[in-house]
């Protein structure tokens, strides 16, 4: 913390400030300028309250030293950042939905998935070609060929794509294949070389929160990207690990308003990886939109039971359509709008599925 004394503050006033800092167990550094004196507290400053110093005679201002994250913080930019992915804006008035399968499997699967995504009203498509799997024996993704399959299917429906990158060395290939936004997954949130690499290029980054990361660590990860010059960052809360084992992760809804206050970057929510079960996705997605999320990232598969990855949590096309219909109502109830309306034919399906989804 630093305490800025008023010009002409008396020696006694400066000494009183020094004494209070020492009494709290901190070292003191005094800098006497021509005009005014600045007193710095050395050590863990969190126990010092600036307000208590500001009430002292001769003190003009007292403040904590800047937050460890700077570029992504509200201190740096008071307004909200809008990140455009293709033609879709995230962080503006509308709630965006990004949807698609966990992994890219076949051209036929991707074509049906793209149809479901577009009919459900999503404006962006997801699909993993490089998969971070817990087991080395599980399907690892189709790699660059998977990126091509994703782009082919999505472009038929005019959808920009978001897909996970795991290795900085693959970045050129992602850009060459026309990937519209790169996703950094929960397991790579602190892969600093990857963060630096995406920070050097001009491509939107969806930065998932590490499953055991604090908000400060998450924002510091975003700071790495911003520090390289790339400010097109979308933060994605996807559930964290806690003592609870009943479901895959705990969706930290509290993080939405907190991070939006702390940072100017848009915050979206992935309800699929949070709950880990399709039947939970609706409730968590509604909670996220009601809580002010700027968008959602939802796993949708033409035939969830046959999905090669994360089968339990994928929504079927009709379930997805029902969900976006419901989300449009939640958005409206909180004074916002879903970016794109689902196909009207899906509204009747939504009514039929309503009991099953709630
Ligand atoms: C994914 O989006 O498919 C994924 C692996 O997500 P996460 O990094 O949140 O587990
Ligand atoms: Mn997944």
mmCIF file of C-alpha atoms and ligand atoms in Angstrom:
data_model
loop_
_atom_site.group_PDB
_atom_site.id
_atom_site.type_symbol
_atom_site.label_atom_id
_atom_site.label_comp_id
_atom_site.label_asym_id
_atom_site.label_seq_id
_atom_site.Cartn_x
_atom_site.Cartn_y
_atom_site.Cartn_z
ATOM 1 C CA UNK A 1 0.000 0.000 0.000
ATOM 2 C CA UNK A 2 1.153 3.530 -0.613
ATOM 3 C CA UNK A 3 0.115 6.599 1.329
ATOM 4 C CA UNK A 4 0.378 9.916 -0.487
ATOM 5 C CA UNK A 5 0.761 12.811 1.918
ATOM 6 C CA UNK A 6 -0.702 16.229 1.216
ATOM 7 C CA UNK A 7 1.765 18.844 -0.061
ATOM 8 C CA UNK A 8 3.294 20.451 2.974
ATOM 9 C CA UNK A 9 2.197 17.699 5.373
ATOM 10 C CA UNK A 10 4.024 18.082 8.674
ATOM 11 C CA UNK A 11 6.833 15.801 9.794
ATOM 12 C CA UNK A 12 4.593 14.701 12.691
ATOM 13 C CA UNK A 13 1.851 13.640 10.255
ATOM 14 C CA UNK A 14 4.351 11.559 8.247
ATOM 15 C CA UNK A 15 5.711 9.967 11.413
ATOM 16 C CA UNK A 16 2.192 9.076 12.573
ATOM 17 C CA UNK A 17 1.579 7.246 9.304
ATOM 18 C CA UNK A 18 4.925 5.446 9.605
ATOM 19 C CA UNK A 19 4.096 4.442 13.166
ATOM 20 C CA UNK A 20 0.721 2.999 12.197
ATOM 21 C CA UNK A 21 2.267 0.960 9.384
ATOM 22 C CA UNK A 22 4.967 -0.386 11.736
ATOM 23 C CA UNK A 23 2.361 -1.170 14.369
ATOM 24 C CA UNK A 24 0.620 -3.391 11.839
ATOM 25 C CA UNK A 25 3.855 -5.330 11.410
ATOM 26 C CA UNK A 26 5.036 -3.835 8.121
ATOM 27 C CA UNK A 27 8.254 -2.258 6.998
ATOM 28 C CA UNK A 28 8.192 1.359 5.850
ATOM 29 C CA UNK A 29 9.758 3.114 2.897
ATOM 30 C CA UNK A 30 9.552 6.900 2.854
ATOM 31 C CA UNK A 31 10.116 8.818 -0.341
ATOM 32 C CA UNK A 32 10.495 12.570 0.125
ATOM 33 C CA UNK A 33 9.955 14.529 -3.085
ATOM 34 C CA UNK A 34 10.236 18.246 -3.663
ATOM 35 C CA UNK A 35 6.483 18.644 -3.313
ATOM 36 C CA UNK A 36 5.183 15.794 -1.280
ATOM 37 C CA UNK A 37 6.092 12.706 0.651
ATOM 38 C CA UNK A 38 4.989 9.179 -0.199
ATOM 39 C CA UNK A 39 5.023 6.458 2.437
ATOM 40 C CA UNK A 40 5.062 2.854 1.282
ATOM 41 C CA UNK A 41 4.146 -0.173 3.383
ATOM 42 C CA UNK A 42 6.395 -3.157 2.722
ATOM 43 C CA UNK A 43 5.071 -6.684 3.099
ATOM 44 C CA UNK A 44 1.648 -8.265 2.697
ATOM 45 C CA UNK A 45 -0.513 -5.205 2.346
ATOM 46 C CA UNK A 46 -3.880 -6.960 2.486
ATOM 47 C CA UNK A 47 -4.335 -6.364 6.208
ATOM 48 C CA UNK A 48 -3.996 -2.610 5.816
ATOM 49 C CA UNK A 49 -7.131 -0.592 5.134
ATOM 50 C CA UNK A 50 -6.570 2.539 3.014
ATOM 51 C CA UNK A 51 -9.649 4.211 4.535
ATOM 52 C CA UNK A 52 -8.058 4.184 7.974
ATOM 53 C CA UNK A 53 -5.026 6.037 6.667
ATOM 54 C CA UNK A 54 -7.074 8.489 4.667
ATOM 55 C CA UNK A 55 -8.695 9.635 7.897
ATOM 56 C CA UNK A 56 -5.308 10.656 9.314
ATOM 57 C CA UNK A 57 -4.089 14.278 9.322
ATOM 58 C CA UNK A 58 -1.980 15.234 6.327
ATOM 59 C CA UNK A 59 -2.923 12.200 4.224
ATOM 60 C CA UNK A 60 -4.244 12.887 0.762
ATOM 61 C CA UNK A 61 -4.793 9.341 -0.522
ATOM 62 C CA UNK A 62 -3.972 5.788 0.415
ATOM 63 C CA UNK A 63 -4.268 2.860 -1.953
ATOM 64 C CA UNK A 64 -3.358 -0.731 -2.386
ATOM 65 C CA UNK A 65 -0.700 -1.307 -4.977
ATOM 66 C CA UNK A 66 -2.306 -2.123 -8.350
ATOM 67 C CA UNK A 67 -3.935 -5.518 -8.787
ATOM 68 C CA UNK A 68 -1.660 -8.152 -10.219
ATOM 69 C CA UNK A 69 -3.747 -8.114 -13.394
ATOM 70 C CA UNK A 70 -3.902 -4.777 -15.118
ATOM 71 C CA UNK A 71 -4.864 -4.893 -18.806
ATOM 72 C CA UNK A 72 -7.911 -7.082 -18.207
ATOM 73 C CA UNK A 73 -9.078 -5.136 -15.186
ATOM 74 C CA UNK A 74 -11.748 -2.496 -14.876
ATOM 75 C CA UNK A 75 -9.034 -0.110 -13.703
ATOM 76 C CA UNK A 76 -7.600 -0.218 -17.181
ATOM 77 C CA UNK A 77 -10.897 -0.048 -19.026
ATOM 78 C CA UNK A 78 -14.154 1.070 -17.468
ATOM 79 C CA UNK A 79 -16.489 -0.037 -20.292
ATOM 80 C CA UNK A 80 -17.277 -3.578 -21.402
ATOM 81 C CA UNK A 81 -15.247 -5.223 -24.132
ATOM 82 C CA UNK A 82 -17.176 -6.751 -26.996
ATOM 83 C CA UNK A 83 -15.371 -9.627 -28.695
ATOM 84 C CA UNK A 84 -16.428 -10.431 -32.239
ATOM 85 C CA UNK A 85 -16.082 -13.964 -33.507
ATOM 86 C CA UNK A 86 -16.953 -13.965 -37.187
ATOM 87 C CA UNK A 87 -20.138 -11.905 -37.246
ATOM 88 C CA UNK A 88 -21.174 -12.780 -33.687
ATOM 89 C CA UNK A 89 -20.545 -10.302 -30.883
ATOM 90 C CA UNK A 90 -19.941 -11.537 -27.340
ATOM 91 C CA UNK A 91 -20.225 -9.057 -24.498
ATOM 92 C CA UNK A 92 -22.804 -6.755 -26.076
ATOM 93 C CA UNK A 93 -26.530 -6.586 -25.406
ATOM 94 C CA UNK A 94 -27.235 -10.057 -26.704
ATOM 95 C CA UNK A 95 -26.578 -13.428 -25.117
ATOM 96 C CA UNK A 96 -24.640 -15.621 -27.552
ATOM 97 C CA UNK A 97 -24.816 -19.389 -27.652
ATOM 98 C CA UNK A 98 -21.938 -21.497 -28.937
ATOM 99 C CA UNK A 99 -22.966 -25.111 -29.478
ATOM 100 C CA UNK A 100 -21.775 -28.348 -30.985
ATOM 101 C CA UNK A 101 -20.362 -31.733 -30.125
ATOM 102 C CA UNK A 102 -17.557 -32.372 -27.688
ATOM 103 C CA UNK A 103 -15.480 -33.886 -30.457
ATOM 104 C CA UNK A 104 -15.480 -33.906 -34.227
ATOM 105 C CA UNK A 105 -16.202 -37.526 -35.225
ATOM 106 C CA UNK A 106 -17.470 -37.917 -38.789
ATOM 107 C CA UNK A 107 -18.656 -35.651 -41.613
ATOM 108 C CA UNK A 108 -22.197 -36.981 -41.213
ATOM 109 C CA UNK A 109 -22.193 -36.347 -37.456
ATOM 110 C CA UNK A 110 -20.867 -32.816 -38.038
ATOM 111 C CA UNK A 111 -23.448 -32.055 -40.738
ATOM 112 C CA UNK A 112 -26.320 -33.085 -38.420
ATOM 113 C CA UNK A 113 -24.743 -31.265 -35.503
ATOM 114 C CA UNK A 114 -24.397 -28.055 -37.554
ATOM 115 C CA UNK A 115 -28.045 -28.283 -38.549
ATOM 116 C CA UNK A 116 -29.088 -28.736 -34.903
ATOM 117 C CA UNK A 117 -26.889 -25.844 -33.795
ATOM 118 C CA UNK A 118 -28.290 -23.475 -36.431
ATOM 119 C CA UNK A 119 -31.920 -24.543 -35.939
ATOM 120 C CA UNK A 120 -31.528 -24.173 -32.205
ATOM 121 C CA UNK A 121 -30.571 -20.550 -32.719
ATOM 122 C CA UNK A 122 -26.856 -20.672 -31.939
ATOM 123 C CA UNK A 123 -24.681 -18.347 -33.997
ATOM 124 C CA UNK A 124 -21.386 -20.129 -33.355
ATOM 125 C CA UNK A 125 -20.321 -23.753 -33.544
ATOM 126 C CA UNK A 126 -17.902 -25.712 -31.400
ATOM 127 C CA UNK A 127 -16.258 -29.122 -31.862
ATOM 128 C CA UNK A 128 -12.969 -30.511 -30.626
ATOM 129 C CA UNK A 129 -10.335 -31.818 -33.020
ATOM 130 C CA UNK A 130 -7.563 -31.967 -30.409
ATOM 131 C CA UNK A 131 -9.014 -33.566 -27.294
ATOM 132 C CA UNK A 132 -7.468 -33.407 -23.817
ATOM 133 C CA UNK A 133 -8.500 -36.826 -22.533
ATOM 134 C CA UNK A 134 -7.779 -38.173 -19.091
ATOM 135 C CA UNK A 135 -6.781 -41.516 -20.578
ATOM 136 C CA UNK A 136 -4.127 -41.802 -23.307
ATOM 137 C CA UNK A 137 -6.154 -44.707 -24.736
ATOM 138 C CA UNK A 138 -9.315 -42.628 -25.247
ATOM 139 C CA UNK A 139 -10.095 -40.966 -28.610
ATOM 140 C CA UNK A 140 -7.688 -38.043 -28.957
ATOM 141 C CA UNK A 141 -9.434 -36.238 -31.814
ATOM 142 C CA UNK A 142 -8.862 -36.152 -35.564
ATOM 143 C CA UNK A 143 -6.315 -33.329 -35.388
ATOM 144 C CA UNK A 144 -5.976 -31.012 -38.379
ATOM 145 C CA UNK A 145 -8.383 -33.142 -40.404
ATOM 146 C CA UNK A 146 -10.913 -32.572 -37.606
ATOM 147 C CA UNK A 147 -10.487 -28.806 -37.957
ATOM 148 C CA UNK A 148 -11.332 -29.169 -41.649
ATOM 149 C CA UNK A 149 -14.401 -31.292 -40.900
ATOM 150 C CA UNK A 150 -15.601 -28.703 -38.383
ATOM 151 C CA UNK A 151 -15.086 -25.808 -40.792
ATOM 152 C CA UNK A 152 -16.818 -27.645 -43.655
ATOM 153 C CA UNK A 153 -19.931 -28.466 -41.617
ATOM 154 C CA UNK A 154 -20.160 -25.059 -39.956
ATOM 155 C CA UNK A 155 -19.652 -23.072 -43.145
ATOM 156 C CA UNK A 156 -22.705 -24.731 -44.750
ATOM 157 C CA UNK A 157 -24.760 -23.059 -41.988
ATOM 158 C CA UNK A 158 -22.730 -19.828 -41.937
ATOM 159 C CA UNK A 159 -21.437 -20.477 -38.404
ATOM 160 C CA UNK A 160 -18.021 -19.287 -37.190
ATOM 161 C CA UNK A 161 -16.167 -21.982 -35.237
ATOM 162 C CA UNK A 162 -14.565 -22.227 -31.807
ATOM 163 C CA UNK A 163 -12.197 -25.118 -31.168
ATOM 164 C CA UNK A 164 -9.640 -26.109 -28.569
ATOM 165 C CA UNK A 165 -5.911 -25.688 -29.059
ATOM 166 C CA UNK A 166 -3.587 -27.602 -26.730
ATOM 167 C CA UNK A 167 -0.165 -26.872 -28.134
ATOM 168 C CA UNK A 168 1.379 -23.547 -29.146
ATOM 169 C CA UNK A 169 3.113 -25.290 -32.051
ATOM 170 C CA UNK A 170 -0.271 -25.941 -33.677
ATOM 171 C CA UNK A 171 -1.330 -22.290 -33.762
ATOM 172 C CA UNK A 172 -0.252 -21.667 -37.346
ATOM 173 C CA UNK A 173 -2.243 -24.697 -38.477
ATOM 174 C CA UNK A 174 -5.339 -23.433 -36.643
ATOM 175 C CA UNK A 175 -5.024 -20.062 -38.346
ATOM 176 C CA UNK A 176 -4.339 -21.634 -41.735
ATOM 177 C CA UNK A 177 -7.524 -23.706 -41.418
ATOM 178 C CA UNK A 178 -9.535 -20.549 -40.743
ATOM 179 C CA UNK A 179 -10.472 -21.307 -37.129
ATOM 180 C CA UNK A 180 -12.495 -18.293 -35.985
ATOM 181 C CA UNK A 181 -11.702 -18.554 -32.254
ATOM 182 C CA UNK A 182 -9.337 -20.758 -30.291
ATOM 183 C CA UNK A 183 -10.404 -22.276 -27.008
ATOM 184 C CA UNK A 184 -7.946 -22.797 -24.192
ATOM 185 C CA UNK A 185 -9.291 -25.591 -22.044
ATOM 186 C CA UNK A 186 -9.422 -25.907 -18.297
ATOM 187 C CA UNK A 187 -6.305 -28.114 -18.258
ATOM 188 C CA UNK A 188 -4.272 -25.549 -20.166
ATOM 189 C CA UNK A 189 -5.341 -22.373 -18.421
ATOM 190 C CA UNK A 190 -1.854 -22.025 -17.009
ATOM 191 C CA UNK A 191 0.032 -23.306 -20.021
ATOM 192 C CA UNK A 192 1.947 -20.050 -20.155
ATOM 193 C CA UNK A 193 3.702 -20.686 -23.460
ATOM 194 C CA UNK A 194 0.319 -21.357 -25.075
ATOM 195 C CA UNK A 195 -1.098 -18.196 -23.522
ATOM 196 C CA UNK A 196 1.849 -16.184 -24.816
ATOM 197 C CA UNK A 197 1.509 -17.689 -28.277
ATOM 198 C CA UNK A 198 -2.188 -16.839 -28.641
ATOM 199 C CA UNK A 199 -1.396 -13.417 -27.184
ATOM 200 C CA UNK A 200 0.829 -12.683 -30.157
ATOM 201 C CA UNK A 201 -1.817 -13.267 -32.829
ATOM 202 C CA UNK A 202 -5.073 -11.610 -33.750
ATOM 203 C CA UNK A 203 -7.583 -14.358 -33.094
ATOM 204 C CA UNK A 204 -10.328 -14.403 -30.437
ATOM 205 C CA UNK A 205 -9.524 -16.620 -27.462
ATOM 206 C CA UNK A 206 -12.093 -18.424 -25.316
ATOM 207 C CA UNK A 207 -10.216 -18.905 -22.062
ATOM 208 C CA UNK A 208 -11.740 -21.508 -19.790
ATOM 209 C CA UNK A 209 -11.216 -21.301 -16.079
ATOM 210 C CA UNK A 210 -8.869 -23.917 -14.697
ATOM 211 C CA UNK A 211 -10.882 -26.429 -12.710
ATOM 212 C CA UNK A 212 -8.912 -25.546 -9.579
ATOM 213 C CA UNK A 213 -8.028 -21.975 -10.443
ATOM 214 C CA UNK A 214 -8.918 -18.974 -8.353
ATOM 215 C CA UNK A 215 -10.416 -16.006 -10.110
ATOM 216 C CA UNK A 216 -7.180 -14.070 -9.664
ATOM 217 C CA UNK A 217 -5.251 -16.897 -11.368
ATOM 218 C CA UNK A 218 -7.798 -17.008 -14.174
ATOM 219 C CA UNK A 219 -7.539 -13.268 -14.724
ATOM 220 C CA UNK A 220 -3.757 -13.498 -14.615
ATOM 221 C CA UNK A 221 -3.963 -16.123 -17.370
ATOM 222 C CA UNK A 222 -6.051 -13.655 -19.385
ATOM 223 C CA UNK A 223 -3.435 -11.009 -18.590
ATOM 224 C CA UNK A 224 -0.796 -13.198 -20.273
ATOM 225 C CA UNK A 225 -2.836 -13.159 -23.483
ATOM 226 C CA UNK A 226 -3.537 -9.429 -23.266
ATOM 227 C CA UNK A 227 0.084 -8.639 -22.446
ATOM 228 C CA UNK A 228 1.063 -10.071 -25.841
ATOM 229 C CA UNK A 229 -1.252 -7.591 -27.560
ATOM 230 C CA UNK A 230 -4.325 -9.755 -28.130
ATOM 231 C CA UNK A 231 -7.252 -8.298 -26.211
ATOM 232 C CA UNK A 232 -9.931 -10.408 -27.900
ATOM 233 C CA UNK A 233 -10.526 -12.614 -24.889
ATOM 234 C CA UNK A 234 -13.733 -14.295 -23.730
ATOM 235 C CA UNK A 235 -13.638 -15.806 -20.245
ATOM 236 C CA UNK A 236 -15.515 -19.084 -19.783
ATOM 237 C CA UNK A 237 -16.590 -20.456 -16.414
ATOM 238 C CA UNK A 238 -16.963 -24.236 -16.751
ATOM 239 C CA UNK A 239 -17.256 -25.494 -13.204
ATOM 240 C CA UNK A 240 -14.616 -25.974 -10.552
ATOM 241 C CA UNK A 241 -13.529 -28.777 -8.247
ATOM 242 C CA UNK A 242 -14.749 -28.590 -4.693
ATOM 243 C CA UNK A 243 -15.306 -31.108 -1.898
ATOM 244 C CA UNK A 244 -18.553 -32.114 -3.644
ATOM 245 C CA UNK A 245 -18.358 -35.351 -5.618
ATOM 246 C CA UNK A 246 -22.014 -35.826 -6.552
ATOM 247 C CA UNK A 247 -21.546 -34.172 -9.950
ATOM 248 C CA UNK A 248 -18.679 -33.507 -12.318
ATOM 249 C CA UNK A 249 -17.900 -29.948 -11.224
ATOM 250 C CA UNK A 250 -19.539 -27.125 -9.318
ATOM 251 C CA UNK A 251 -20.711 -24.300 -11.567
ATOM 252 C CA UNK A 252 -19.469 -21.133 -9.932
ATOM 253 C CA UNK A 253 -22.356 -18.801 -10.740
ATOM 254 C CA UNK A 254 -20.945 -16.313 -8.254
ATOM 255 C CA UNK A 255 -17.998 -15.848 -10.592
ATOM 256 C CA UNK A 256 -20.197 -14.268 -13.271
ATOM 257 C CA UNK A 257 -21.058 -10.970 -11.549
ATOM 258 C CA UNK A 258 -17.761 -10.948 -9.690
ATOM 259 C CA UNK A 259 -15.588 -11.276 -12.774
ATOM 260 C CA UNK A 260 -17.747 -8.862 -14.749
ATOM 261 C CA UNK A 261 -17.130 -6.289 -12.041
ATOM 262 C CA UNK A 262 -13.436 -7.048 -11.834
ATOM 263 C CA UNK A 263 -12.773 -7.246 -15.574
ATOM 264 C CA UNK A 264 -14.101 -5.614 -18.730
ATOM 265 C CA UNK A 265 -13.915 -8.919 -20.628
ATOM 266 C CA UNK A 266 -17.065 -10.875 -21.509
ATOM 267 C CA UNK A 267 -17.889 -13.912 -19.388
ATOM 268 C CA UNK A 268 -19.630 -16.968 -20.788
ATOM 269 C CA UNK A 269 -20.608 -20.211 -19.075
ATOM 270 C CA UNK A 270 -20.266 -23.849 -20.080
ATOM 271 C CA UNK A 271 -23.083 -25.684 -18.294
ATOM 272 C CA UNK A 272 -22.221 -29.008 -19.982
ATOM 273 C CA UNK A 273 -18.818 -29.628 -18.387
ATOM 274 C CA UNK A 274 -20.042 -28.161 -15.110
ATOM 275 C CA UNK A 275 -22.820 -30.629 -14.344
ATOM 276 C CA UNK A 276 -21.564 -33.421 -16.566
ATOM 277 C CA UNK A 277 -25.115 -34.697 -17.180
ATOM 278 C CA UNK A 278 -27.510 -33.675 -19.940
ATOM 279 C CA UNK A 279 -30.420 -33.410 -17.518
ATOM 280 C CA UNK A 280 -28.590 -30.709 -15.553
ATOM 281 C CA UNK A 281 -27.635 -28.555 -18.520
ATOM 282 C CA UNK A 282 -30.988 -26.725 -18.726
ATOM 283 C CA UNK A 283 -31.046 -25.640 -15.104
ATOM 284 C CA UNK A 284 -27.410 -24.526 -15.128
ATOM 285 C CA UNK A 285 -27.770 -22.691 -18.437
ATOM 286 C CA UNK A 286 -30.821 -20.804 -17.146
ATOM 287 C CA UNK A 287 -28.971 -19.937 -13.942
ATOM 288 C CA UNK A 288 -26.051 -18.616 -15.988
ATOM 289 C CA UNK A 289 -28.219 -16.401 -18.187
ATOM 290 C CA UNK A 290 -30.197 -15.168 -15.187
ATOM 291 C CA UNK A 291 -26.880 -14.458 -13.484
ATOM 292 C CA UNK A 292 -25.788 -12.169 -16.297
ATOM 293 C CA UNK A 293 -23.546 -14.406 -18.428
ATOM 294 C CA UNK A 294 -22.696 -12.967 -21.831
ATOM 295 C CA UNK A 295 -23.107 -16.317 -23.493
ATOM 296 C CA UNK A 296 -23.112 -20.088 -23.203
ATOM 297 C CA UNK A 297 -21.021 -22.934 -24.563
ATOM 298 C CA UNK A 298 -23.203 -26.031 -24.833
ATOM 299 C CA UNK A 299 -22.452 -29.547 -26.030
ATOM 300 C CA UNK A 300 -24.940 -30.798 -28.592
ATOM 301 C CA UNK A 301 -24.735 -34.105 -30.468
ATOM 302 C CA UNK A 302 -27.067 -35.565 -33.088
ATOM 303 C CA UNK A 303 -27.147 -38.844 -31.152
ATOM 304 C CA UNK A 304 -25.773 -38.283 -27.654
ATOM 305 C CA UNK A 305 -25.745 -41.970 -26.723
ATOM 306 C CA UNK A 306 -23.289 -42.593 -29.572
ATOM 307 C CA UNK A 307 -20.953 -39.671 -28.841
ATOM 308 C CA UNK A 308 -17.266 -40.615 -28.750
ATOM 309 C CA UNK A 309 -16.615 -38.188 -25.930
ATOM 310 C CA UNK A 310 -18.729 -36.719 -23.105
ATOM 311 C CA UNK A 311 -21.824 -38.677 -24.158
ATOM 312 C CA UNK A 312 -23.557 -38.177 -20.794
ATOM 313 C CA UNK A 313 -23.685 -34.437 -21.024
ATOM 314 C CA UNK A 314 -24.562 -33.818 -24.676
ATOM 315 C CA UNK A 315 -28.005 -32.498 -25.561
ATOM 316 C CA UNK A 316 -29.925 -34.034 -28.470
ATOM 317 C CA UNK A 317 -31.048 -31.557 -31.182
ATOM 318 C CA UNK A 318 -34.632 -31.339 -29.917
ATOM 319 C CA UNK A 319 -33.445 -30.832 -26.356
ATOM 320 C CA UNK A 320 -31.151 -28.066 -27.531
ATOM 321 C CA UNK A 321 -33.965 -26.336 -29.397
ATOM 322 C CA UNK A 322 -36.136 -26.588 -26.298
ATOM 323 C CA UNK A 323 -33.359 -25.128 -24.205
ATOM 324 C CA UNK A 324 -32.793 -22.074 -26.395
ATOM 325 C CA UNK A 325 -36.522 -21.398 -26.435
ATOM 326 C CA UNK A 326 -36.466 -21.454 -22.661
ATOM 327 C CA UNK A 327 -33.302 -19.344 -22.518
ATOM 328 C CA UNK A 328 -34.900 -16.676 -24.697
ATOM 329 C CA UNK A 329 -37.548 -16.306 -21.978
ATOM 330 C CA UNK A 330 -34.938 -16.142 -19.205
ATOM 331 C CA UNK A 331 -32.975 -13.524 -21.144
ATOM 332 C CA UNK A 332 -36.129 -11.471 -21.700
ATOM 333 C CA UNK A 333 -37.044 -11.720 -18.020
ATOM 334 C CA UNK A 334 -33.683 -10.199 -17.122
ATOM 335 C CA UNK A 335 -33.919 -7.418 -19.696
ATOM 336 C CA UNK A 336 -31.715 -9.040 -22.348
ATOM 337 C CA UNK A 337 -32.065 -10.906 -25.603
ATOM 338 C CA UNK A 338 -30.792 -14.170 -26.970
ATOM 339 C CA UNK A 339 -28.681 -13.396 -30.058
ATOM 340 C CA UNK A 340 -30.693 -15.556 -32.417
ATOM 341 C CA UNK A 341 -34.156 -16.956 -32.151
ATOM 342 C CA UNK A 342 -34.537 -20.707 -32.428
ATOM 343 C CA UNK A 343 -36.529 -22.125 -35.327
ATOM 344 C CA UNK A 344 -40.201 -21.392 -34.441
ATOM 345 C CA UNK A 345 -41.089 -25.042 -35.100
ATOM 346 C CA UNK A 346 -38.963 -25.894 -32.076
ATOM 347 C CA UNK A 347 -41.175 -23.895 -29.739
ATOM 348 C CA UNK A 348 -43.823 -26.623 -29.748
ATOM 349 C CA UNK A 349 -41.171 -29.276 -29.089
ATOM 350 C CA UNK A 350 -39.987 -27.078 -26.226
ATOM 351 C CA UNK A 351 -43.400 -27.158 -24.626
ATOM 352 C CA UNK A 352 -43.545 -30.941 -24.907
ATOM 353 C CA UNK A 353 -40.061 -31.370 -23.457
ATOM 354 C CA UNK A 354 -40.449 -28.742 -20.754
ATOM 355 C CA UNK A 355 -41.295 -31.190 -17.945
ATOM 356 C CA UNK A 356 -38.409 -33.475 -18.857
ATOM 357 C CA UNK A 357 -35.902 -30.621 -18.951
ATOM 358 C CA UNK A 358 -36.783 -28.872 -15.752
HETATM 359 C C1 LIG B 1 -14.376 -29.120 -24.033
HETATM 360 O O1 LIG B 1 -14.874 -27.988 -24.169
HETATM 361 O O2 LIG B 1 -14.673 -30.083 -24.743
HETATM 362 C C2 LIG B 1 -13.476 -29.347 -22.885
HETATM 363 C C3 LIG B 1 -12.598 -30.337 -22.892
HETATM 364 O O3 LIG B 1 -13.682 -28.476 -21.899
HETATM 365 P P1 LIG B 1 -12.886 -28.254 -20.508
HETATM 366 O O4 LIG B 1 -11.545 -27.770 -20.894
HETATM 367 O O5 LIG B 1 -13.738 -27.220 -19.833
HETATM 368 O O6 LIG B 1 -12.898 -29.564 -19.787
HETATM 369 MN MN1 LIG B 2 -16.440 -32.112 -23.743
#
